[in-house]
């Protein structure tokens, strides 16, 4: 039976669209305390296994340290403003549905997350960042009153949202 090469159409229907250029992108990577907790866990594992075998305990502990650190970094949320949308973690909203972004420092974030916190609000928070941006949701159909997004660069995120909104 002769070998026949499949023919491909010259213009595929499912061609991927070009990626939008992000005007702002930041990974909210874990803080030093997260990595410290991972290291402490690995020390405990080492102590439990070292009785059986020192080389095995060292190998397992180092493998857990590497895997835990990579996992903590890879699963950290990304905040992006691109293509007219704000994406924080898995949530995404058109910037036209957001009000004026306001920057918050650590104390203001703590106040906002206190007893007056509205549980309907969307919060993408990482305590290691310290600052955040809050934006009211203007869509009357959306029960979410506002978005609170952690960032290490609140002014840059607010500028990017304003620019995407055309302000």
PDB file of C-alpha atoms in Angstrom, residues 31-41:
ATOM      1  CA  UNK A  31       6.409  35.977  48.997  1.00  0.00           C
ATOM      2  CA  UNK A  32       9.488  34.879  50.897  1.00  0.00           C
ATOM      3  CA  UNK A  33       7.318  33.420  53.685  1.00  0.00           C
ATOM      4  CA  UNK A  34       5.713  30.957  51.280  1.00  0.00           C
ATOM      5  CA  UNK A  35       9.073  29.687  50.142  1.00  0.00           C
ATOM      6  CA  UNK A  36      10.201  29.563  53.775  1.00  0.00           C
ATOM      7  CA  UNK A  37       7.204  27.384  54.661  1.00  0.00           C
ATOM      8  CA  UNK A  38       8.041  25.049  51.769  1.00  0.00           C
ATOM      9  CA  UNK A  39      11.643  24.801  52.978  1.00  0.00           C
ATOM     10  CA  UNK A  40      10.523  24.131  56.568  1.00  0.00           C
ATOM     11  CA  UNK A  41       8.229  21.344  55.352  1.00  0.00           C
TER      12      UNK A  41
END
